[in-house]
């Protein structure tokens, strides 16, 4: 396996058109000032509470814990709010994801001074949407196999068919969250880490991922801006000895995490302001059996656009193109060899919100509408109708799920699974039919969240319900429901 970072030029097919509009390429800075095992030198923390990107401080009516908005953390006379979207990414820096896009007035692609950049070109008539599909019944495509209740505010990430990682809120001020493992087929869960390893130093658990072989999580002292990454091997629902694999400070955002096969992954992005702003972004990895020996598997000049996405064969990441900082690539990296398995480059200034890979190839989503880009100019989630032959994405037929994206999609035994407005949709791209998964007791006001990633045989959805205020207003406070309803599904046929 390669042990040195690299910037991988990719071979796409469509040559970019010249343009007089250019953006300055950020200079590559020093290597990130974070280091394994906590041995690196960190910047002294700034006194007092620090704002979280796009979270801000709320001055009144402070809360503690999870609700439908996200995680509330009282800080002095104010309060930090981490939305579910921020927690899904790793708690910080989400505002930058959509900073470039809707207002861009760029027609065609930009040709870099160093070399040509080949970008994805999709004609408008090569894309179909829900309006072109036939709506079927749920029972013809998917079936529910398990259901359970978990504490209100629970967040779940499932990238295996057997187990899922859960961030479970507590009813205490310390710790505010613990880690549990959900057994998908059985519909049960077990708490495996009850508090942060560094709780005595003011750290709390903010993020977690796992696969059958191991688990990786983030701890942070949010007031000091300090964080650490921990990982441990897993057998069933038993967690081995935790190892601290990385530390960092407020100059670096809380890393995005993934766990695939034998490896734990974490993605390092410099903060938009701070001493490391112009340094390279990196993806690091370590074997669950050798967690003390981490390596850099990918380096990007500039910030990655999205969180890491686990696939059946590796991870998807979204670096900037090495020959042009205004281009984002979708890169599918092998878990076993660290080599690039598949890649495409998006047109200039088109910034994905999510990116993944499955049976039909790459998927990506935009939360902006562009006035260029042909068939991929609209907001929504895209994937080819079938896997492109020889990775020829330009000549593929595409599907667009035209709802504002909130979480990444996945596949379930060939069905393309996407979060819609309130429900999760199952799309049979081959037969060009779709259905929406029924909501628990037909409750639409809360909505299901898709919790699975990659190409699965089973998927997980979750709905957080809190009708306390409504029941109190009607004089039925004793009948109030405050819970997270978790359901597990499988494709039929």
Short mmCIF file of C-alpha atoms in Angstrom, two decimals:
data_model
loop_
_atom_site.label_atom_id
_atom_site.label_comp_id
_atom_site.label_asym_id
_atom_site.label_seq_id
_atom_site.Cartn_x
_atom_site.Cartn_y
_atom_site.Cartn_z
CA UNK A 1 0.00 0.00 0.00
CA UNK A 2 1.11 3.50 -0.63
CA UNK A 3 2.30 5.34 2.45
CA UNK A 4 2.78 8.79 0.97
CA UNK A 5 0.16 11.40 0.17
CA UNK A 6 -0.51 12.12 -3.44
CA UNK A 7 -2.55 14.41 -5.64
CA UNK A 8 -4.04 12.16 -8.24
CA UNK A 9 -4.68 13.51 -11.74
CA UNK A 10 -7.73 11.90 -13.22
CA UNK A 11 -8.52 10.92 -16.78
CA UNK A 12 -11.90 12.26 -17.80
CA UNK A 13 -13.18 12.50 -21.32
CA UNK A 14 -14.58 15.92 -22.10
CA UNK A 15 -12.13 18.76 -22.71
CA UNK A 16 -13.05 22.02 -21.03
CA UNK A 17 -13.83 25.09 -23.09
CA UNK A 18 -11.65 28.19 -22.68
CA UNK A 19 -12.96 31.05 -20.59
CA UNK A 20 -11.64 34.42 -19.57
CA UNK A 21 -13.00 33.96 -16.07
CA UNK A 22 -10.57 32.45 -13.59
CA UNK A 23 -10.20 32.05 -9.87
CA UNK A 24 -6.89 32.26 -8.09
CA UNK A 25 -5.55 28.89 -7.03
CA UNK A 26 -4.89 28.71 -3.31
CA UNK A 27 -1.28 27.99 -2.49
CA UNK A 28 -0.51 24.64 -0.92
CA UNK A 29 0.44 25.19 2.67
CA UNK A 30 2.23 23.17 5.28
CA UNK A 31 1.09 19.73 6.32
CA UNK A 32 -1.74 19.78 8.87
CA UNK A 33 -0.54 20.45 12.38
CA UNK A 34 -2.35 17.49 13.84
CA UNK A 35 -0.52 14.33 14.76
CA UNK A 36 -1.23 10.74 15.82
CA UNK A 37 -1.28 9.78 19.47
CA UNK A 38 -1.66 13.37 20.62
CA UNK A 39 2.06 14.08 20.28
CA UNK A 40 1.67 17.14 18.04
CA UNK A 41 1.97 20.73 19.14
CA UNK A 42 -1.35 22.55 19.26
CA UNK A 43 -2.28 26.20 19.40
CA UNK A 44 -3.28 27.36 22.90
CA UNK A 45 -7.07 27.61 23.14
CA UNK A 46 -8.76 30.98 23.11
CA UNK A 47 -10.51 31.75 26.37
CA UNK A 48 -14.28 31.65 26.43
CA UNK A 49 -16.80 30.01 24.13
CA UNK A 50 -16.04 29.93 20.40
CA UNK A 51 -18.77 30.14 17.73
CA UNK A 52 -19.44 27.16 15.50
CA UNK A 53 -19.62 27.77 11.75
CA UNK A 54 -23.25 28.51 10.82
CA UNK A 55 -24.38 27.44 14.27
CA UNK A 56 -23.89 30.75 16.08
CA UNK A 57 -24.97 31.60 19.62
CA UNK A 58 -28.57 31.92 20.81
CA UNK A 59 -28.83 34.46 23.61
CA UNK A 60 -32.08 33.44 25.31
CA UNK A 61 -34.00 30.33 26.35
CA UNK A 62 -30.94 28.14 26.48
CA UNK A 63 -31.44 24.39 26.11
CA UNK A 64 -29.36 21.31 26.84
CA UNK A 65 -29.46 18.17 24.73
CA UNK A 66 -31.12 17.03 21.50
CA UNK A 67 -34.36 18.13 19.88
CA UNK A 68 -35.70 18.41 16.33
CA UNK A 69 -33.24 21.25 15.61
CA UNK A 70 -30.13 19.35 16.68
CA UNK A 71 -27.84 19.41 19.72
CA UNK A 72 -28.04 22.38 22.13
CA UNK A 73 -25.01 23.15 24.32
CA UNK A 74 -25.25 25.93 26.94
CA UNK A 75 -22.09 28.06 27.04
CA UNK A 76 -21.92 30.79 29.66
CA UNK A 77 -24.75 33.20 28.90
CA UNK A 78 -25.47 31.73 25.49
CA UNK A 79 -25.97 28.49 23.62
CA UNK A 80 -24.37 26.63 20.72
CA UNK A 81 -26.69 24.78 18.33
CA UNK A 82 -25.28 21.96 16.21
CA UNK A 83 -27.83 20.98 13.57
CA UNK A 84 -28.32 17.39 12.44
CA UNK A 85 -26.66 18.35 9.17
CA UNK A 86 -23.58 19.61 11.04
CA UNK A 87 -23.47 16.48 13.17
CA UNK A 88 -23.71 14.28 10.10
CA UNK A 89 -20.69 16.03 8.64
CA UNK A 90 -18.68 16.25 11.82
CA UNK A 91 -20.23 19.25 13.56
CA UNK A 92 -18.42 22.16 11.96
CA UNK A 93 -17.84 23.95 8.71
CA UNK A 94 -21.04 23.05 6.90
CA UNK A 95 -21.74 26.61 5.81
CA UNK A 96 -18.94 26.43 3.27
CA UNK A 97 -20.54 23.57 1.35
CA UNK A 98 -22.94 25.77 -0.57
CA UNK A 99 -20.96 29.00 -0.57
CA UNK A 100 -20.17 28.76 -4.27
CA UNK A 101 -22.89 28.01 -6.72
CA UNK A 102 -26.22 29.64 -7.42
CA UNK A 103 -24.90 33.08 -8.26
CA UNK A 104 -22.05 31.90 -10.44
CA UNK A 105 -22.17 33.34 -13.97
CA UNK A 106 -19.92 30.88 -15.74
CA UNK A 107 -20.88 29.35 -19.06
CA UNK A 108 -18.93 26.24 -20.01
CA UNK A 109 -15.77 25.14 -18.25
CA UNK A 110 -12.55 26.91 -17.41
CA UNK A 111 -9.32 25.78 -19.01
CA UNK A 112 -6.44 25.71 -16.56
CA UNK A 113 -3.19 27.34 -17.59
CA UNK A 114 -1.21 24.19 -16.78
CA UNK A 115 -3.25 21.53 -18.59
CA UNK A 116 -6.71 20.76 -19.89
CA UNK A 117 -9.31 19.58 -17.39
CA UNK A 118 -11.90 17.09 -18.56
CA UNK A 119 -15.28 17.52 -16.94
CA UNK A 120 -18.59 15.72 -16.82
CA UNK A 121 -20.94 16.76 -19.63
CA UNK A 122 -24.60 15.67 -19.40
CA UNK A 123 -27.13 16.84 -22.02
CA UNK A 124 -30.53 17.91 -20.71
CA UNK A 125 -32.29 15.18 -22.71
CA UNK A 126 -30.14 12.51 -21.02
CA UNK A 127 -31.77 13.08 -17.61
CA UNK A 128 -35.12 11.78 -16.34
CA UNK A 129 -36.91 12.63 -13.10
CA UNK A 130 -39.73 11.33 -10.89
CA UNK A 131 -42.25 12.74 -13.37
CA UNK A 132 -41.00 10.19 -15.91
CA UNK A 133 -41.46 7.22 -13.56
CA UNK A 134 -44.48 5.15 -12.56
CA UNK A 135 -45.45 5.20 -8.90
CA UNK A 136 -45.91 1.77 -7.35
CA UNK A 137 -46.87 0.44 -3.94
CA UNK A 138 -44.45 0.02 -1.06
CA UNK A 139 -45.22 -3.67 -0.66
CA UNK A 140 -44.05 -4.33 -4.20
CA UNK A 141 -40.54 -2.97 -3.59
CA UNK A 142 -39.59 -2.99 0.11
CA UNK A 143 -40.66 -4.58 3.38
CA UNK A 144 -40.07 -3.70 7.03
CA UNK A 145 -38.15 -6.32 9.03
CA UNK A 146 -37.69 -4.65 12.45
CA UNK A 147 -38.78 -1.67 14.52
CA UNK A 148 -37.57 -0.33 17.85
CA UNK A 149 -37.66 2.79 20.00
CA UNK A 150 -34.48 4.60 20.99
CA UNK A 151 -33.96 7.78 23.04
CA UNK A 152 -35.19 10.97 21.39
CA UNK A 153 -32.48 12.65 19.32
CA UNK A 154 -30.56 9.48 18.47
CA UNK A 155 -28.43 9.71 15.31
CA UNK A 156 -27.66 6.53 13.34
CA UNK A 157 -25.14 5.65 10.61
CA UNK A 158 -25.40 2.25 8.90
CA UNK A 159 -22.91 1.16 6.27
CA UNK A 160 -23.22 -2.59 6.87
CA UNK A 161 -26.17 -5.00 6.75
CA UNK A 162 -25.66 -6.24 10.31
CA UNK A 163 -24.72 -3.36 12.64
CA UNK A 164 -24.98 0.44 12.79
CA UNK A 165 -23.29 3.11 14.88
CA UNK A 166 -25.56 5.21 17.09
CA UNK A 167 -24.92 8.51 18.88
CA UNK A 168 -27.42 8.37 21.75
CA UNK A 169 -28.23 11.44 23.87
CA UNK A 170 -28.40 11.07 27.62
CA UNK A 171 -30.62 12.87 30.12
CA UNK A 172 -27.56 14.28 31.88
CA UNK A 173 -25.46 17.39 31.39
CA UNK A 174 -22.35 15.20 31.45
CA UNK A 175 -21.96 13.10 29.41
CA UNK A 176 -24.38 14.51 26.85
CA UNK A 177 -24.11 11.51 24.53
CA UNK A 178 -22.97 7.90 24.45
CA UNK A 179 -22.27 5.35 21.71
CA UNK A 180 -24.45 2.32 21.03
CA UNK A 181 -24.37 -0.44 18.41
CA UNK A 182 -27.63 -1.28 16.66
CA UNK A 183 -28.11 -4.92 15.59
CA UNK A 184 -30.17 -4.37 12.45
CA UNK A 185 -31.86 -7.74 11.94
CA UNK A 186 -32.66 -8.21 15.63
CA UNK A 187 -33.88 -4.64 16.14
CA UNK A 188 -31.93 -4.22 19.39
CA UNK A 189 -29.11 -1.97 20.55
CA UNK A 190 -26.35 -2.09 23.16
CA UNK A 191 -24.44 0.79 24.73
CA UNK A 192 -20.73 0.19 24.16
CA UNK A 193 -19.10 3.51 25.14
CA UNK A 194 -20.86 5.35 27.94
CA UNK A 195 -18.77 8.52 27.94
CA UNK A 196 -15.85 10.25 26.24
CA UNK A 197 -12.41 8.83 26.94
CA UNK A 198 -11.33 12.39 27.83
CA UNK A 199 -14.45 13.41 29.73
CA UNK A 200 -12.38 14.57 32.72
CA UNK A 201 -10.74 17.10 30.38
CA UNK A 202 -14.10 18.53 29.28
CA UNK A 203 -14.52 16.41 26.13
CA UNK A 204 -17.79 14.97 24.82
CA UNK A 205 -18.58 12.53 22.01
CA UNK A 206 -19.90 14.25 18.86
CA UNK A 207 -19.64 11.76 15.99
CA UNK A 208 -19.21 8.01 15.36
CA UNK A 209 -18.98 5.51 12.50
CA UNK A 210 -18.46 1.76 12.40
CA UNK A 211 -18.27 -1.41 10.30
CA UNK A 212 -18.13 -5.07 11.30
CA UNK A 213 -14.43 -4.82 12.18
CA UNK A 214 -14.16 -1.59 14.09
CA UNK A 215 -15.49 1.72 15.32
CA UNK A 216 -14.19 5.31 15.11
CA UNK A 217 -15.47 8.38 16.94
CA UNK A 218 -14.79 12.07 17.62
CA UNK A 219 -14.41 13.70 21.01
CA UNK A 220 -14.18 17.46 21.48
CA UNK A 221 -13.81 20.09 24.13
CA UNK A 222 -15.99 22.48 22.17
CA UNK A 223 -15.24 25.50 24.35
CA UNK A 224 -11.51 25.19 23.70
CA UNK A 225 -11.85 24.11 20.07
CA UNK A 226 -9.80 20.99 20.79
CA UNK A 227 -10.71 17.56 19.43
CA UNK A 228 -9.40 14.01 19.25
CA UNK A 229 -10.19 10.95 17.14
CA UNK A 230 -10.44 7.54 18.79
CA UNK A 231 -10.85 4.09 17.25
CA UNK A 232 -11.13 0.51 18.44
CA UNK A 233 -11.60 -2.96 16.97
CA UNK A 234 -15.05 -4.55 17.24
CA UNK A 235 -16.22 -8.15 17.45
CA UNK A 236 -20.00 -8.37 17.32
CA UNK A 237 -21.07 -5.73 19.82
CA UNK A 238 -17.89 -5.98 21.90
CA UNK A 239 -15.45 -3.07 21.58
CA UNK A 240 -11.71 -3.59 22.05
CA UNK A 241 -9.09 -1.27 23.50
CA UNK A 242 -9.58 2.34 22.26
CA UNK A 243 -6.61 4.15 20.68
CA UNK A 244 -6.28 7.89 20.11
CA UNK A 245 -5.30 8.23 16.44
CA UNK A 246 -5.41 12.01 15.89
CA UNK A 247 -5.67 15.31 17.75
CA UNK A 248 -6.31 18.84 16.57
CA UNK A 249 -7.39 22.32 17.54
CA UNK A 250 -9.70 25.06 16.29
CA UNK A 251 -7.52 25.59 13.20
CA UNK A 252 -8.97 22.31 11.89
CA UNK A 253 -12.62 21.36 11.62
CA UNK A 254 -13.91 18.28 13.37
CA UNK A 255 -12.97 15.51 10.93
CA UNK A 256 -15.45 13.56 8.84
CA UNK A 257 -15.28 9.83 9.67
CA UNK A 258 -15.75 6.50 7.91
CA UNK A 259 -15.19 2.82 8.73
CA UNK A 260 -14.86 0.37 5.84
CA UNK A 261 -13.51 -3.18 5.80
CA UNK A 262 -10.36 -3.33 7.91
CA UNK A 263 -9.82 0.45 8.07
CA UNK A 264 -10.82 3.53 10.02
CA UNK A 265 -10.78 6.78 8.02
CA UNK A 266 -10.81 10.44 8.98
CA UNK A 267 -10.80 13.51 6.75
CA UNK A 268 -8.94 16.66 7.81
CA UNK A 269 -10.06 20.07 6.51
CA UNK A 270 -8.54 23.38 7.59
CA UNK A 271 -10.93 25.87 9.13
CA UNK A 272 -12.05 28.79 6.98
CA UNK A 273 -10.27 31.13 9.39
CA UNK A 274 -7.19 30.34 11.41
CA UNK A 275 -3.52 29.51 11.08
CA UNK A 276 -4.14 26.47 8.84
CA UNK A 277 -6.57 28.02 6.33
CA UNK A 278 -4.26 27.59 3.33
CA UNK A 279 -2.89 24.19 4.26
CA UNK A 280 -3.72 20.98 2.40
CA UNK A 281 -6.68 18.80 3.29
CA UNK A 282 -5.96 15.13 3.94
CA UNK A 283 -7.64 11.76 4.33
CA UNK A 284 -5.93 9.44 6.79
CA UNK A 285 -6.47 5.77 7.56
CA UNK A 286 -5.42 3.11 10.03
CA UNK A 287 -6.03 -0.62 10.29
CA UNK A 288 -8.26 -1.57 13.19
CA UNK A 289 -5.62 -4.15 14.06
CA UNK A 290 -2.78 -1.54 13.97
CA UNK A 291 -4.38 1.70 15.07
CA UNK A 292 -1.08 3.16 16.27
CA UNK A 293 0.16 3.21 12.64
CA UNK A 294 -1.85 5.73 10.62
CA UNK A 295 -1.09 6.86 7.07
CA UNK A 296 -2.19 9.60 4.67
CA UNK A 297 -4.06 8.07 1.72
CA UNK A 298 -5.06 11.24 -0.13
CA UNK A 299 -4.12 14.92 -0.12
CA UNK A 300 -5.99 17.84 -1.68
CA UNK A 301 -4.86 21.42 -2.18
CA UNK A 302 -7.89 23.21 -0.78
CA UNK A 303 -10.87 21.90 1.15
CA UNK A 304 -12.82 18.76 0.36
CA UNK A 305 -16.42 19.55 -0.60
CA UNK A 306 -18.26 16.76 1.23
CA UNK A 307 -18.05 14.31 4.06
CA UNK A 308 -16.50 10.88 3.47
CA UNK A 309 -18.92 8.33 2.02
CA UNK A 310 -18.37 4.60 2.73
CA UNK A 311 -18.87 2.16 -0.13
CA UNK A 312 -18.60 -1.62 -0.39
CA UNK A 313 -15.06 -1.28 -1.74
CA UNK A 314 -13.72 1.88 -0.14
CA UNK A 315 -14.62 5.53 0.31
CA UNK A 316 -15.75 8.45 -1.85
CA UNK A 317 -14.09 11.81 -1.33
CA UNK A 318 -14.39 15.13 -3.14
CA UNK A 319 -11.03 16.89 -3.53
CA UNK A 320 -10.30 19.89 -5.67
CA UNK A 321 -8.72 19.11 -9.02
CA UNK A 322 -4.90 19.40 -8.80
CA UNK A 323 -4.87 21.52 -11.98
CA UNK A 324 -7.71 23.88 -11.09
CA UNK A 325 -9.00 24.94 -7.70
CA UNK A 326 -12.48 25.77 -9.05
CA UNK A 327 -13.17 22.13 -9.97
CA UNK A 328 -14.29 19.39 -7.62
CA UNK A 329 -13.61 15.73 -8.34
CA UNK A 330 -15.58 12.69 -7.20
CA UNK A 331 -13.01 10.06 -6.30
CA UNK A 332 -13.74 6.43 -5.36
CA UNK A 333 -10.72 5.19 -3.39
CA UNK A 334 -9.99 1.49 -2.80
CA UNK A 335 -9.96 0.31 0.81
CA UNK A 336 -7.47 -2.48 0.07
CA UNK A 337 -4.97 -0.70 -2.21
CA UNK A 338 -5.51 3.06 -1.66
CA UNK A 339 -5.77 3.38 -5.45
CA UNK A 340 -8.39 5.36 -7.37
CA UNK A 341 -11.08 2.96 -8.62
CA UNK A 342 -13.33 5.52 -10.35
CA UNK A 343 -13.37 9.28 -10.79
CA UNK A 344 -15.12 12.15 -12.54
CA UNK A 345 -14.67 15.93 -12.44
CA UNK A 346 -17.65 18.26 -12.12
CA UNK A 347 -17.89 21.48 -14.16
CA UNK A 348 -16.17 24.51 -12.69
CA UNK A 349 -17.71 26.02 -9.53
CA UNK A 350 -20.32 23.24 -9.18
CA UNK A 351 -20.05 22.18 -5.55
CA UNK A 352 -21.61 18.89 -4.43
CA UNK A 353 -23.42 18.65 -1.12
CA UNK A 354 -23.07 14.85 -1.02
CA UNK A 355 -21.23 12.30 -3.13
CA UNK A 356 -21.27 8.50 -3.09
CA UNK A 357 -20.88 5.35 -5.16
CA UNK A 358 -22.98 2.23 -5.72
CA UNK A 359 -24.31 -0.22 -8.31
CA UNK A 360 -25.14 2.54 -10.81
CA UNK A 361 -21.84 4.34 -10.30
CA UNK A 362 -21.38 7.75 -8.76
CA UNK A 363 -24.14 9.72 -7.09
CA UNK A 364 -23.94 13.39 -6.15
CA UNK A 365 -26.32 16.12 -5.05
CA UNK A 366 -26.58 19.88 -5.38
CA UNK A 367 -28.50 22.23 -3.09
CA UNK A 368 -28.08 25.05 -5.62
CA UNK A 369 -29.51 25.72 -9.09
CA UNK A 370 -26.91 26.65 -11.70
CA UNK A 371 -27.40 28.62 -14.90
CA UNK A 372 -24.99 26.31 -16.71
CA UNK A 373 -24.19 22.61 -16.57
CA UNK A 374 -26.79 21.19 -18.97
CA UNK A 375 -28.60 18.19 -17.52
CA UNK A 376 -27.07 18.53 -14.04
CA UNK A 377 -27.79 22.24 -13.53
CA UNK A 378 -30.77 21.76 -11.18
CA UNK A 379 -30.80 21.05 -7.47
CA UNK A 380 -31.40 17.46 -6.47
CA UNK A 381 -29.67 14.09 -6.32
CA UNK A 382 -28.20 12.49 -9.45
CA UNK A 383 -27.09 9.00 -10.45
CA UNK A 384 -26.92 7.10 -13.77
CA UNK A 385 -29.79 4.74 -14.60
CA UNK A 386 -27.22 1.95 -14.88
CA UNK A 387 -23.51 1.67 -14.33
CA UNK A 388 -21.72 3.44 -17.22
CA UNK A 389 -19.70 1.16 -19.46
CA UNK A 390 -15.97 1.87 -19.14
CA UNK A 391 -16.83 4.76 -16.78
CA UNK A 392 -18.25 6.74 -19.70
CA UNK A 393 -20.48 9.02 -17.63
CA UNK A 394 -20.84 11.55 -20.45
CA UNK A 395 -22.87 9.13 -22.54
CA UNK A 396 -24.89 7.67 -19.67
CA UNK A 397 -28.59 8.17 -19.05
CA UNK A 398 -29.15 9.89 -15.70
CA UNK A 399 -31.84 10.10 -13.02
CA UNK A 400 -32.45 13.23 -10.94
CA UNK A 401 -34.38 13.10 -7.70
CA UNK A 402 -35.63 16.66 -7.66
CA UNK A 403 -36.01 17.34 -3.95
CA UNK A 404 -33.73 19.51 -1.86
CA UNK A 405 -31.06 17.09 -0.59
CA UNK A 406 -30.51 16.74 3.14
CA UNK A 407 -28.66 13.43 3.55
CA UNK A 408 -26.71 11.16 1.23
CA UNK A 409 -28.57 8.44 -0.73
CA UNK A 410 -27.81 4.73 -0.75
CA UNK A 411 -28.83 1.55 -2.58
CA UNK A 412 -30.82 -1.40 -1.24
CA UNK A 413 -30.47 -4.54 -3.36
CA UNK A 414 -30.49 -2.43 -6.53
CA UNK A 415 -33.08 0.12 -5.42
CA UNK A 416 -31.89 3.72 -5.23
CA UNK A 417 -32.92 5.05 -1.80
CA UNK A 418 -33.27 8.82 -1.36
CA UNK A 419 -34.60 11.06 1.40
CA UNK A 420 -37.60 13.02 0.12
CA UNK A 421 -39.37 15.88 1.89
CA UNK A 422 -40.80 13.80 4.75
CA UNK A 423 -40.42 10.18 3.65
CA UNK A 424 -37.73 8.01 2.09
CA UNK A 425 -38.25 7.02 -1.54
CA UNK A 426 -37.24 3.72 -3.16
CA UNK A 427 -36.53 4.04 -6.89
CA UNK A 428 -36.23 1.05 -9.23
CA UNK A 429 -34.06 2.62 -11.93
CA UNK A 430 -34.20 -0.46 -14.15
CA UNK A 431 -38.00 -0.71 -14.19
CA UNK A 432 -38.39 3.07 -13.77
CA UNK A 433 -40.87 2.83 -10.90
CA UNK A 434 -40.77 4.25 -7.38
CA UNK A 435 -42.57 4.23 -4.05
CA UNK A 436 -42.29 6.06 -0.74
CA UNK A 437 -41.79 4.18 2.50
CA UNK A 438 -44.80 4.52 4.76
CA UNK A 439 -44.38 6.77 7.77
CA UNK A 440 -44.89 5.50 11.30
CA UNK A 441 -48.60 5.91 12.04
CA UNK A 442 -48.74 8.12 8.94
CA UNK A 443 -47.08 10.95 10.87
CA UNK A 444 -45.84 13.46 8.28
CA UNK A 445 -44.89 16.41 10.48
CA UNK A 446 -41.67 14.78 11.73
CA UNK A 447 -40.44 12.77 8.76
CA UNK A 448 -38.11 9.81 8.30
CA UNK A 449 -34.36 10.18 7.87
CA UNK A 450 -32.34 7.75 5.75
CA UNK A 451 -29.48 6.41 7.88
CA UNK A 452 -27.76 3.95 5.50
CA UNK A 453 -24.85 4.33 3.08
CA UNK A 454 -23.36 2.33 0.21
CA UNK A 455 -24.94 -0.74 -1.41
CA UNK A 456 -26.96 -2.56 1.23
CA UNK A 457 -29.28 -5.54 1.52
CA UNK A 458 -30.99 -3.87 4.48
CA UNK A 459 -31.41 -0.17 5.28
CA UNK A 460 -32.26 1.85 8.38
CA UNK A 461 -34.56 4.86 8.77
CA UNK A 462 -35.26 6.93 11.88
CA UNK A 463 -37.94 9.38 12.97
CA UNK A 464 -37.58 11.60 16.05
CA UNK A 465 -40.98 12.44 17.54
CA UNK A 466 -41.73 14.95 20.31
CA UNK A 467 -45.38 15.95 20.68
CA UNK A 468 -45.02 17.12 24.28
CA UNK A 469 -46.10 20.71 23.56
CA UNK A 470 -49.15 19.59 21.54
CA UNK A 471 -50.30 17.11 24.18
CA UNK A 472 -49.80 19.62 26.99
CA UNK A 473 -51.86 22.20 25.13
CA UNK A 474 -54.68 19.68 24.76
CA UNK A 475 -54.53 18.70 28.43
CA UNK A 476 -53.10 15.24 27.71
CA UNK A 477 -49.53 15.71 28.86
CA UNK A 478 -49.36 12.16 30.23
CA UNK A 479 -49.85 10.79 26.71
CA UNK A 480 -46.95 12.74 25.21
CA UNK A 481 -44.45 10.88 23.02
CA UNK A 482 -40.77 11.73 22.95
CA UNK A 483 -38.80 9.03 21.20
CA UNK A 484 -36.78 7.99 18.16
CA UNK A 485 -38.55 5.33 16.10
CA UNK A 486 -36.02 3.23 14.21
CA UNK A 487 -37.14 0.92 11.41
CA UNK A 488 -35.13 -1.58 9.37
CA UNK A 489 -36.07 -2.52 5.79
CA UNK A 490 -35.11 -4.88 3.00
CA UNK A 491 -35.80 -4.92 -0.71
CA UNK A 492 -38.31 -7.47 -2.02
CA UNK A 493 -37.92 -9.62 -5.08
#
